[in-house]
Coordinates of C-alpha atoms in Angstrom, one line a residue:
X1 CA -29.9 35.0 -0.7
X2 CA -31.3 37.3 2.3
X3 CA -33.1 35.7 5.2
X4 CA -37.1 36.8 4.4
X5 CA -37.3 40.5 6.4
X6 CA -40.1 41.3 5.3
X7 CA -42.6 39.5 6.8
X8 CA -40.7 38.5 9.9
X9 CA -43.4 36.8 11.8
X10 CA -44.0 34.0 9.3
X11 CA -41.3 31.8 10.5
X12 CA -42.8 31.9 13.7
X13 CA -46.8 31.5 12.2
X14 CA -45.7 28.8 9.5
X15 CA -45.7 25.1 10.6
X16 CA -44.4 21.9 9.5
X17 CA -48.1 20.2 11.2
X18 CA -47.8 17.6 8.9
X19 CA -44.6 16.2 10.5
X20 CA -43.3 14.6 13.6
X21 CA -40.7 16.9 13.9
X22 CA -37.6 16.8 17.0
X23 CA -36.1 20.3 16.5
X24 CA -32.2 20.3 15.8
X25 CA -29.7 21.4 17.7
X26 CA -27.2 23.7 17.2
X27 CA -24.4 21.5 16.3
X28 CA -26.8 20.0 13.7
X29 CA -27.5 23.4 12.3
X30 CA -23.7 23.8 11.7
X31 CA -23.3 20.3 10.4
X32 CA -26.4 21.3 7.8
X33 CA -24.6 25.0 6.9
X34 CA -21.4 22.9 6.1
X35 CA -22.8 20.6 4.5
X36 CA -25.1 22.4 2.1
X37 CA -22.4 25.5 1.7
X38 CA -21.4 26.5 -1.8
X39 CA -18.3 24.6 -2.9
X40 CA -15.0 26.2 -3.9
X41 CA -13.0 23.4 -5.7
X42 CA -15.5 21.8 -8.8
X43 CA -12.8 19.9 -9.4
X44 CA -14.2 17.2 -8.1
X45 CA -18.1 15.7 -6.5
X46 CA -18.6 17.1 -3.3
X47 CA -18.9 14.5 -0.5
X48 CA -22.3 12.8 -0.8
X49 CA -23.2 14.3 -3.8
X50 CA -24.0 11.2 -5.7
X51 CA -27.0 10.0 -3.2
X52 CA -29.4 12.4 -4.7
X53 CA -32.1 11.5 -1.5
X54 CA -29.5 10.4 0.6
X55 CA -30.3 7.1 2.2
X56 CA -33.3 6.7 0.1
X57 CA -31.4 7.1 -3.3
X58 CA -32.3 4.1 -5.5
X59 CA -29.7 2.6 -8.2
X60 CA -30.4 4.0 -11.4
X61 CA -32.0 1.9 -13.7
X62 CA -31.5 1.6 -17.5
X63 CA -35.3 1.2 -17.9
X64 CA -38.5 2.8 -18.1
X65 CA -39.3 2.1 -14.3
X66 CA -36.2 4.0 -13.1
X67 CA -39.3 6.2 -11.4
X68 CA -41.1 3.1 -9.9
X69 CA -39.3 1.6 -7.4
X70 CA -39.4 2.3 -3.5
X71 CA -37.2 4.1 -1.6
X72 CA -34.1 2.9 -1.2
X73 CA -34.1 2.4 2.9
X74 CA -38.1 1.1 3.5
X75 CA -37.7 -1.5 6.3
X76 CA -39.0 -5.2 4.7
X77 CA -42.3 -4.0 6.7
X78 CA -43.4 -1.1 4.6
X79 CA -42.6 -2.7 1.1
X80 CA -45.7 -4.0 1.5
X81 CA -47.8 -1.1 2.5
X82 CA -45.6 0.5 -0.6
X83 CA -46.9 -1.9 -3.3
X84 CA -50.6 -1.6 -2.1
X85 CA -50.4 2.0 -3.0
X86 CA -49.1 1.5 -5.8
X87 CA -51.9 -0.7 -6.8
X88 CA -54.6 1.9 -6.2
X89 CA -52.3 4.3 -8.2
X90 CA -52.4 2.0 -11.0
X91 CA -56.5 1.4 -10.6
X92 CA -58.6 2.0 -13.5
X93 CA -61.8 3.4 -11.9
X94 CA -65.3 2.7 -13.3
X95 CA -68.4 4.7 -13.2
X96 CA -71.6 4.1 -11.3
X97 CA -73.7 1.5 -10.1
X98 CA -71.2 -1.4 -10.5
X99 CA -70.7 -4.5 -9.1
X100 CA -66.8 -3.6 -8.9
X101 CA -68.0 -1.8 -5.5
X102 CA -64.0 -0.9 -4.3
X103 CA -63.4 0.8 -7.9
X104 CA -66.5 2.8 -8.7
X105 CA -67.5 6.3 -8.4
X106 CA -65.7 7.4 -11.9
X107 CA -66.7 11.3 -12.9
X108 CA -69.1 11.5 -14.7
X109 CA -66.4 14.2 -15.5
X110 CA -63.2 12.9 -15.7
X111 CA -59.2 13.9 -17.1
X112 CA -58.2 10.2 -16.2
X113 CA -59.5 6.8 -15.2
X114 CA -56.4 6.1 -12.9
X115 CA -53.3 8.1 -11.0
X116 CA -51.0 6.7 -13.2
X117 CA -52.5 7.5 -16.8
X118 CA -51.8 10.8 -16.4
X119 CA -48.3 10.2 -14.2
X120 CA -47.3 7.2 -16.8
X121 CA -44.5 5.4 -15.2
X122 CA -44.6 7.9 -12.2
X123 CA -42.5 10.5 -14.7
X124 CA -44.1 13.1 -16.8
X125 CA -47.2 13.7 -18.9
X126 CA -46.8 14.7 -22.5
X127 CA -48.3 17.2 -24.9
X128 CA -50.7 15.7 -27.5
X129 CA -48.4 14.5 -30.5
X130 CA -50.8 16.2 -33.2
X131 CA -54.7 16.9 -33.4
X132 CA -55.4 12.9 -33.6
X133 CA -53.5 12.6 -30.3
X134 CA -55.6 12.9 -26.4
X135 CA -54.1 15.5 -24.3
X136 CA -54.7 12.6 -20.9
X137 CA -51.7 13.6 -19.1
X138 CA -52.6 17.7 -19.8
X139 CA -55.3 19.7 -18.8
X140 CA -56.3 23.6 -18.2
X141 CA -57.1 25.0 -15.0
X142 CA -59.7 27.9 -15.1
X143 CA -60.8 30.7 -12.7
X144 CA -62.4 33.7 -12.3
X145 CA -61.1 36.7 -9.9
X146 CA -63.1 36.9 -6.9
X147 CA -64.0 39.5 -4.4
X148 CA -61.2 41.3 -3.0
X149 CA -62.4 40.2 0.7
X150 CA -62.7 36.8 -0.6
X151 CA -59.5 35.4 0.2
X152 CA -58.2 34.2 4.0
X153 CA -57.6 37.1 6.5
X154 CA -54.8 34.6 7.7
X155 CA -52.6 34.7 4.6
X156 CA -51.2 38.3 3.5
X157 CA -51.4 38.7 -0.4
X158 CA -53.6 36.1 -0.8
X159 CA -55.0 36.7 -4.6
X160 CA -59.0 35.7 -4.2
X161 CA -60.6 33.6 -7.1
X162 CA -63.3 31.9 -7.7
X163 CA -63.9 28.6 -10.0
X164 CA -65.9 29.1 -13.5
X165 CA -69.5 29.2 -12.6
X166 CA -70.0 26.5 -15.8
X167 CA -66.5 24.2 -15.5
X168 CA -65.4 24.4 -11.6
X169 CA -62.0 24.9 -11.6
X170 CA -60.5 22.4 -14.5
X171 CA -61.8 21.6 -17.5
X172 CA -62.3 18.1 -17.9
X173 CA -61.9 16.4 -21.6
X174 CA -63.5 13.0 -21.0
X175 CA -67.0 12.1 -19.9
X176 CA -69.2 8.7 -19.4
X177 CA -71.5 7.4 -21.6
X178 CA -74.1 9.9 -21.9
X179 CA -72.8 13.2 -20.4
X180 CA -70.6 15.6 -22.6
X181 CA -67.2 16.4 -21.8
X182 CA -66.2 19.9 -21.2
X183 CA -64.1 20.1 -23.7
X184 CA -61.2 19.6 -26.2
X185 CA -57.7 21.2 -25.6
X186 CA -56.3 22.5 -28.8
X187 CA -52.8 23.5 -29.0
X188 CA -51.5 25.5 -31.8
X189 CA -47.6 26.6 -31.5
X190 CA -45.0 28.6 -33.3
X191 CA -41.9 28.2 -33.5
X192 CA -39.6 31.0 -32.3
X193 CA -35.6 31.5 -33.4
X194 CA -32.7 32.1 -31.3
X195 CA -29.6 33.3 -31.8
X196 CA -26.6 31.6 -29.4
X197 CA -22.9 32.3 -29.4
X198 CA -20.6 31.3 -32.0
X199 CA -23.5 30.6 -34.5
X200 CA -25.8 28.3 -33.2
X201 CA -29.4 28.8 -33.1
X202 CA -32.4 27.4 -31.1
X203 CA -36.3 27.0 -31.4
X204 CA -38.4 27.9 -29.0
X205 CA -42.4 26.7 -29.8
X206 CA -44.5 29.4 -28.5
X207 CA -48.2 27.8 -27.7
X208 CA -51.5 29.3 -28.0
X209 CA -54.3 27.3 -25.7
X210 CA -58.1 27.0 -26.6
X211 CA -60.9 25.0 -25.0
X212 CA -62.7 24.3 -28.5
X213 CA -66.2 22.0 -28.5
X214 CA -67.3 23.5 -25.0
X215 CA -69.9 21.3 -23.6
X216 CA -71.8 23.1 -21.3
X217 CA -71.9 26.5 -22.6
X218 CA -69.7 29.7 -22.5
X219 CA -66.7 30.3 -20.4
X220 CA -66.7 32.7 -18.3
X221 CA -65.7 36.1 -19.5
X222 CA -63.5 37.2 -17.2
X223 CA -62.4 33.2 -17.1
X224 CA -58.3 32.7 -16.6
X225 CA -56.9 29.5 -17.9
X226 CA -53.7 28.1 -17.3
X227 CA -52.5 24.7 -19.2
X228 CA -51.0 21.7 -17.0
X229 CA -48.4 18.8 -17.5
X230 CA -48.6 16.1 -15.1
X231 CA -45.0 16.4 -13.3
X232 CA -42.5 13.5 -12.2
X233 CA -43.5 11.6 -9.1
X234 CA -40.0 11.1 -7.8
X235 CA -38.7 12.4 -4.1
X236 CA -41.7 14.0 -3.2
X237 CA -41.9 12.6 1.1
X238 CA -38.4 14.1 1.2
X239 CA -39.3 17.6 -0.1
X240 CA -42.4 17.4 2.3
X241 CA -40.0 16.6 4.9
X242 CA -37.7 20.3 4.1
X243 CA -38.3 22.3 7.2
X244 CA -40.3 25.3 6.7
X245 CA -37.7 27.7 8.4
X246 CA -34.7 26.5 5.4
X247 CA -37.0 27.3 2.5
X248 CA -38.0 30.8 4.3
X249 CA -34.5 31.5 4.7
X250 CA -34.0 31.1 1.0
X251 CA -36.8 34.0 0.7
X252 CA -36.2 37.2 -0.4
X253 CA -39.4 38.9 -1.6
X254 CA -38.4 42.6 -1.9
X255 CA -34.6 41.7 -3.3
X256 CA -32.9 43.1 -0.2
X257 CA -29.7 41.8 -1.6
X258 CA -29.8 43.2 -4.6
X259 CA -29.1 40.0 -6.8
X260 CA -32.2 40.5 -8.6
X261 CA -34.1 37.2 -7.3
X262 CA -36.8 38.0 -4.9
X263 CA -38.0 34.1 -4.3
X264 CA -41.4 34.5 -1.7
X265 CA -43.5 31.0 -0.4
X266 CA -47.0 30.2 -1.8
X267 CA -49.0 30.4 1.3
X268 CA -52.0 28.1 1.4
X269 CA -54.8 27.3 3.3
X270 CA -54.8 23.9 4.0
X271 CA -58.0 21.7 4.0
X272 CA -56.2 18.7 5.8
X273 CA -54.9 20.7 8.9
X274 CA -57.5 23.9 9.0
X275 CA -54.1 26.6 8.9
X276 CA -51.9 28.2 6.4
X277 CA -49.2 26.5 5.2
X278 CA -46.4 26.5 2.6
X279 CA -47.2 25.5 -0.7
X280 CA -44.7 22.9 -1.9
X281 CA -46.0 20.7 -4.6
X282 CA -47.8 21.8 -7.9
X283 CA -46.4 24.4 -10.6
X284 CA -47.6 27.0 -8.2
X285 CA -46.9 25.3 -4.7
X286 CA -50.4 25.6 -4.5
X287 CA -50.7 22.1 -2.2
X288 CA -48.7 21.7 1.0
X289 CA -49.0 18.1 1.6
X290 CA -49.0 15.2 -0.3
X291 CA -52.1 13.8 0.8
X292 CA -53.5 16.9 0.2
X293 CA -52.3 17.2 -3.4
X294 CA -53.4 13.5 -3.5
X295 CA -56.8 13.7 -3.1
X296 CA -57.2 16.9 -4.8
X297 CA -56.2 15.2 -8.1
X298 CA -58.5 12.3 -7.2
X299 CA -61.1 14.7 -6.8
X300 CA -60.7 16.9 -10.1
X301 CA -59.1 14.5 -11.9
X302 CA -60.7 11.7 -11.7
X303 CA -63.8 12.5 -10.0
X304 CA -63.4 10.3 -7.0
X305 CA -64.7 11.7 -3.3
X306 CA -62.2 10.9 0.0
X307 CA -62.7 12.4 2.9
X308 CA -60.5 15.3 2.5
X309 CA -62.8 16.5 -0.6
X310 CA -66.4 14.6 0.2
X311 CA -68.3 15.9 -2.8
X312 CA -68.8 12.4 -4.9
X313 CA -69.3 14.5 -8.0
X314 CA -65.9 15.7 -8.4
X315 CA -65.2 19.0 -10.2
X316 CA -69.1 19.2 -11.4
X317 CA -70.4 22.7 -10.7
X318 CA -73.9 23.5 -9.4
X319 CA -74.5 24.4 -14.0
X320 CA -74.2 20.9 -14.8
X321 CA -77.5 19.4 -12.9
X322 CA -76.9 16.2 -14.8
X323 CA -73.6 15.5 -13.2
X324 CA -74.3 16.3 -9.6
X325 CA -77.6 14.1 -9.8
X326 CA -75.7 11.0 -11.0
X327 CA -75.4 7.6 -9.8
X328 CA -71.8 8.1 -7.5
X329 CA -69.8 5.4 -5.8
X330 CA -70.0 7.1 -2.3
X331 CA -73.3 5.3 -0.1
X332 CA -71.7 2.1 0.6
X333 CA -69.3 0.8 3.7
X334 CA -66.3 3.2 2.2
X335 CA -68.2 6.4 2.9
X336 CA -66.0 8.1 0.2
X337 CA -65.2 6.7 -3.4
X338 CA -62.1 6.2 -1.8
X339 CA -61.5 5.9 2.1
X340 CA -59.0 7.5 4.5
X341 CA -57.1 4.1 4.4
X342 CA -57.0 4.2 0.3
X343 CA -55.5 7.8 0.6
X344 CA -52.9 6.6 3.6
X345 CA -51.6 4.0 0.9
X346 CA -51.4 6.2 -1.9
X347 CA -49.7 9.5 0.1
X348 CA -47.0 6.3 1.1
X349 CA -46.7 5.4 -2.2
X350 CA -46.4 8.6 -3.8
X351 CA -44.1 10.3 -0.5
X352 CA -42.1 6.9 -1.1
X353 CA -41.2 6.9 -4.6
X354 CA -36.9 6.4 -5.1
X355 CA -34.8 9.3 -6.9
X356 CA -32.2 7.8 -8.7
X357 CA -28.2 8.4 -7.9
X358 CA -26.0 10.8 -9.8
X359 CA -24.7 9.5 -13.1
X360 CA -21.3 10.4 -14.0
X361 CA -21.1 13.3 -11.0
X362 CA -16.8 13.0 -11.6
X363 CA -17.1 13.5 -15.2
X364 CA -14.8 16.6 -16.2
X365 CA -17.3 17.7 -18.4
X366 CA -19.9 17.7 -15.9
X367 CA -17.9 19.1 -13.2
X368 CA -17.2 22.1 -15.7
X369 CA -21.3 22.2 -16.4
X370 CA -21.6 22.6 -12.5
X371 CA -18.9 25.1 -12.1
X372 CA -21.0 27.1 -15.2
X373 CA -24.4 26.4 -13.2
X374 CA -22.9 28.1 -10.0
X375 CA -21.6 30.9 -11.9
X376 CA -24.1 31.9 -14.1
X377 CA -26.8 32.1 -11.2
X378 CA -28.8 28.6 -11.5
X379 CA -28.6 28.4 -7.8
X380 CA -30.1 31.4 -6.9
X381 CA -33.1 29.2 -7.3
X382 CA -32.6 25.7 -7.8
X383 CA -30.7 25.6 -4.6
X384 CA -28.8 22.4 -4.6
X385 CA -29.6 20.4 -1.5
X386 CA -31.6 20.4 1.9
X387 CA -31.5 18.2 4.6
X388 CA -34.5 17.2 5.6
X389 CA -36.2 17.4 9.5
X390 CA -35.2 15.0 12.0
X391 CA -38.9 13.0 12.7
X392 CA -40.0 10.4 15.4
X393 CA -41.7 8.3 12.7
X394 CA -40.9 8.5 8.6
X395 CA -37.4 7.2 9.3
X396 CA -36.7 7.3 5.4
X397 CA -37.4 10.7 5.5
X398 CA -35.8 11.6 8.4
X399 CA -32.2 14.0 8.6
X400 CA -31.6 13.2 4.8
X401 CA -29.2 15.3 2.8
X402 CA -31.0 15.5 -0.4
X403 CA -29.8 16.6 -3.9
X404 CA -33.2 18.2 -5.5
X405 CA -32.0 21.2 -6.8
X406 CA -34.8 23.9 -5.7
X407 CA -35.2 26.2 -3.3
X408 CA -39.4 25.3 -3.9
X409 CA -40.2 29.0 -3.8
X410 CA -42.3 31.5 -6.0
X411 CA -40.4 33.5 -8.7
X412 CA -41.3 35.4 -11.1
X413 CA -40.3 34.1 -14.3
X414 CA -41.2 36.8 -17.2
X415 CA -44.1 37.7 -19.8
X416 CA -43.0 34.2 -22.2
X417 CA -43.9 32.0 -19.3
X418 CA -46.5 34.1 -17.5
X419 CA -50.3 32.1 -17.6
X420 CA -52.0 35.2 -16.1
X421 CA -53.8 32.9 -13.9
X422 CA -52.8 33.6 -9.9
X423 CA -53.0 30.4 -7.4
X424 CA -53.0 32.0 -3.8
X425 CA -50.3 33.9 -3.5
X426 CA -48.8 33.0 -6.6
X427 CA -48.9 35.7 -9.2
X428 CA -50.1 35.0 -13.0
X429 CA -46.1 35.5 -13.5
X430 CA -44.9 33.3 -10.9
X431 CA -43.9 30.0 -10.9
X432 CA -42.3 27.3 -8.1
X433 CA -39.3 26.4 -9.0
X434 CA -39.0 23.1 -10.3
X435 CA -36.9 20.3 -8.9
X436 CA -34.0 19.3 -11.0
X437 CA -33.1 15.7 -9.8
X438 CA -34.3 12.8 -12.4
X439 CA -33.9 15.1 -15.3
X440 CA -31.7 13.2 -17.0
X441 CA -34.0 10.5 -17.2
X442 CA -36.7 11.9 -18.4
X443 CA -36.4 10.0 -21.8
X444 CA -35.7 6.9 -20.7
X445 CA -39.0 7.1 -18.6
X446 CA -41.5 9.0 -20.6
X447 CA -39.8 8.5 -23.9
X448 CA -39.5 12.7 -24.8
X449 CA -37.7 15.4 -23.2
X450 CA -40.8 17.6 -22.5
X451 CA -40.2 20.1 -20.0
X452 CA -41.9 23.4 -18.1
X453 CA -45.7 23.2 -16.8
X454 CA -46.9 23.0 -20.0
X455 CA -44.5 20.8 -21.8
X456 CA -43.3 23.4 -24.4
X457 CA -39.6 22.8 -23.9
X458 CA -38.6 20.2 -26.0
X459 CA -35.2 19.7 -24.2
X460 CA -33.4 21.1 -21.1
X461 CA -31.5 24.3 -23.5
X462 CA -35.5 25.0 -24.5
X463 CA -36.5 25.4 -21.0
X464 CA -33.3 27.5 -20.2
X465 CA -34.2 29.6 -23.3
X466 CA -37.9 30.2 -21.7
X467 CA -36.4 32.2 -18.6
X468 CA -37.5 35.3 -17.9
X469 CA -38.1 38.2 -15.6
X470 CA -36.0 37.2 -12.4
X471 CA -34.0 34.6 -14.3
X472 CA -33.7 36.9 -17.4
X473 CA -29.7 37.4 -16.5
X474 CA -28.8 33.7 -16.1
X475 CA -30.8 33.0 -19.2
X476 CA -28.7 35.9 -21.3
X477 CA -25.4 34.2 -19.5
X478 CA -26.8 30.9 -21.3
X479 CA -27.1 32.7 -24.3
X480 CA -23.6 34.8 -25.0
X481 CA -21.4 31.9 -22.8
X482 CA -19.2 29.9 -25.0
X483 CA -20.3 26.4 -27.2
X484 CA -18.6 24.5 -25.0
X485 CA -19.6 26.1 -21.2
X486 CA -23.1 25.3 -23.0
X487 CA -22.9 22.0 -23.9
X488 CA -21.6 21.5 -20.2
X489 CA -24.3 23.3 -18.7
X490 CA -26.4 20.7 -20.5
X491 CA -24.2 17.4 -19.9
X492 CA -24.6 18.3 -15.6
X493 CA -28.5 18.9 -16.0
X494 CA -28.6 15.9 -18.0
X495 CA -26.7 13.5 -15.4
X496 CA -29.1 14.5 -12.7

């Protein structure tokens, strides 16, 4: 893809202020073009190309953990620091007063009691199975638009909202004793037919989102609401660590190459470093840290206060006088619900969790699924592998070649996926392109094959199926290609 024209001086604006970075050198930037360069022989794994993270690959597990365990190169030291986190992960919050003082400060508006009910076994949330089923690991983000001067004079293109003036900015479906939830996500779908080569057909389930039983009166009317699966929690330190100049590179915003992808960065404003920034994590990059995603989910999530979001009541709006006015965990030695400290453990934990190796990457079955991945114009977006900045601390971060299979820009992926809902630069149409690596083992460690930001792909030809608008081509290739190109396609996703 181009180099990003366009807007020439972002390079130059954008920093990686989160990292300890020591620039590269010129020999190291040819080492990383070789290294990362489209093969021309799929006849056989390119070199390296089993270590998905590199040095911090982890062996691939036959269980549900597979998405547990640390980072394959923490020193002894950090192991420690690693399984701390993952404690608070794993904490079931309570509400307020309690004599559990480390652990209170739940809601009173909550999605989850802990980090990991929504992100069970650190892999991916689920749609409810059926009316009788809670929707824990799913929500529905809601806006309004705001004024057009209401955005950040810093960011060109920013798309101003504003949260609903009765349910912030998420809609929370659990409550505590004696406050009423928001609300109760109904799903409805139908399914969809269609037509492949040489006779085979597919189903896509086409959903249709309502916030039924709505607790504190109407919606909004101009609301915009955008359903949520939590994602997997694998690799995420090592995308953090991608420089900011690589994924810029792979930009292209006004298709200057004519291919037909025109990939742009989410550009946030960042609470944790007072700048724009790239977004990287969430559906619609709309985080650029971490710890900044971190204690965003512990704030609308869960309803817990840390010093990068203070307010103790969470997601509550200035409507629901009840909520703000209740008991919080927040007035004792921590300060916050949770501390600066809590949140360092937790951003290790969650920057730290392994991505497991390649499975059968010298299969010849695979290697033709590859070859058809290449060719039909996968990579365009899900650019194979990165290799991550050269730091002074985060040595299992540092000068990795990773494997994740995104380029972690914005594309624009059709009217079938579009949520209408934008997220700061991000269009209602646009999407971040999801990372690839741990697909495969999606089953083993949530038990389905749910994929997409809502969970409506039932398995990885479903999600192909869903493409659209800049990935409309690849999608057709998917389509007309022959049976068994197809099932290849499928066999390489699937040993990621």
């Amino acid at each position: 893809m181009a180099t990003l024209v366009a807007t020439p001086s972002l390079s130059a604006e954008l920093q990686d202020s989160h990292l300890k970075v020591i620039p590269r050198t010129d020999a190291e930037r040819a080492r990383i073009s070789a290294v990362t360069s489209v093969p021309d022989d799929f006849r056989q794994p390119q070199k390296f190309e089993e270590l998905s993270a590199g040095a911090a690959t982890v062996r691939a597990r036959n269980k549900a953990d597979a998405f547990s365990q640390s980072s394959g190169n923490l020193e002894f030291e950090q192991e420690l620091d690693f399984k701390v986190g993952n404690g608070l992960f794993k904490k079931i919050w309570v509400s307020s007063p309690s004599s559990t003082l480390a652990s209170d400060g739940l809601g009173p508006l909550y999605n989850a009691r802990s980090c990991q009910r929504c992100h069970i076994k650190d892999g991916r949330g689920h749609t409810p199975n059926g009316p009788d089923d809670n929707a824990i690991s799913m929500f529905l983000r809601v806006s309004i638009p705001g004024n057009v001067d209401g955005g950040y004079a810093e960011i060109e293109d920013y798309i101003a909202t504003l949260p609903d003036p009765n349910y912030g900015g998420q809609m929370q479906d659990f409550a505590l004793a004696g406050y009423p939830a928001e609300y109760r996500l109904d799903i409805t779908y139908q399914e969809v037919p269609v037509e492949l080569s040489e006779g085979e057909t597919a189903s896509l389930r086409r959903p249709t989102y309502k916030a039924a039983d709505l607790g504190y009166g109407p919606l909004h009317p101009q609301a915009m609401l955008s359903p949520r699966m939590a994602p997997q929690m694998i690799g995420l330190g090592l995308l953090e660590a991608i420089p900011v100049e690589d994924l810029l590179s792979k930009a292209d915003p006004d298709d200057l190459d004519g291919d037909g992808i025109s990939g742009r960065p989410n550009i946030v404003w960042s609470v944790e470093f007072g700048e724009p920034m790239i977004g990287r994590f969430g559906h619609k990059a709309g985080m650029p840290t971490v710890m900044e995603q971190s204690a965003a989910a512990f704030a609308g999530d869960i309803g817990i206060s840390s010093p990068l979001f203070p307010d103790p009541h969470g997601d509550c709006t200035e409507a629901q006088i009840k909520c703000v006015a209740a008991p919080h965990g927040d007035r004792d030695v921590r300060v916050f619900e949770i501390d600066q400290q809590g949140m360092d453990l937790v951003a290790f934990y969650s920057r730290n969790l392994g991505v497991p190796g390649r499975r059968d990457a010298d299969d010849p079955q695979v290697l033709r699924g590859k070859e058809v991945f290449h060719t039909s114009g996968c990579v365009a977006c899900h650019t194979p592998a990165h290799v991550t900045h050269r730091m002074e601390d985060r040595a299992e971060h540092s000068f990795q070649l990773i494997w994740p299979y995104t380029d972690l820009l914005l594309h624009d992926m059709g009217d079938g996926l579009a949520d209408n809902r934008p997220e700061a630069r991000a269009t209602g149409r646009e999407w971040r392109t999801a990372p690839l690596w741990g697909i495969g083992m999606t089953e083993r460690v949530s038990g389905h094959t749910q994929f997409l930001h809502d969970g409506r792909a039932r398995n990885p030809l479903e999600a192909i199926l869903w493409h659209g608008g800049e990935a409309q081509s690849s999608r057709d290739t998917v389509v007309t290609m022959p049976k068994a190109d197809r099932d290849a396609l499928i066999r390489f996703l699937e040993s990621l």
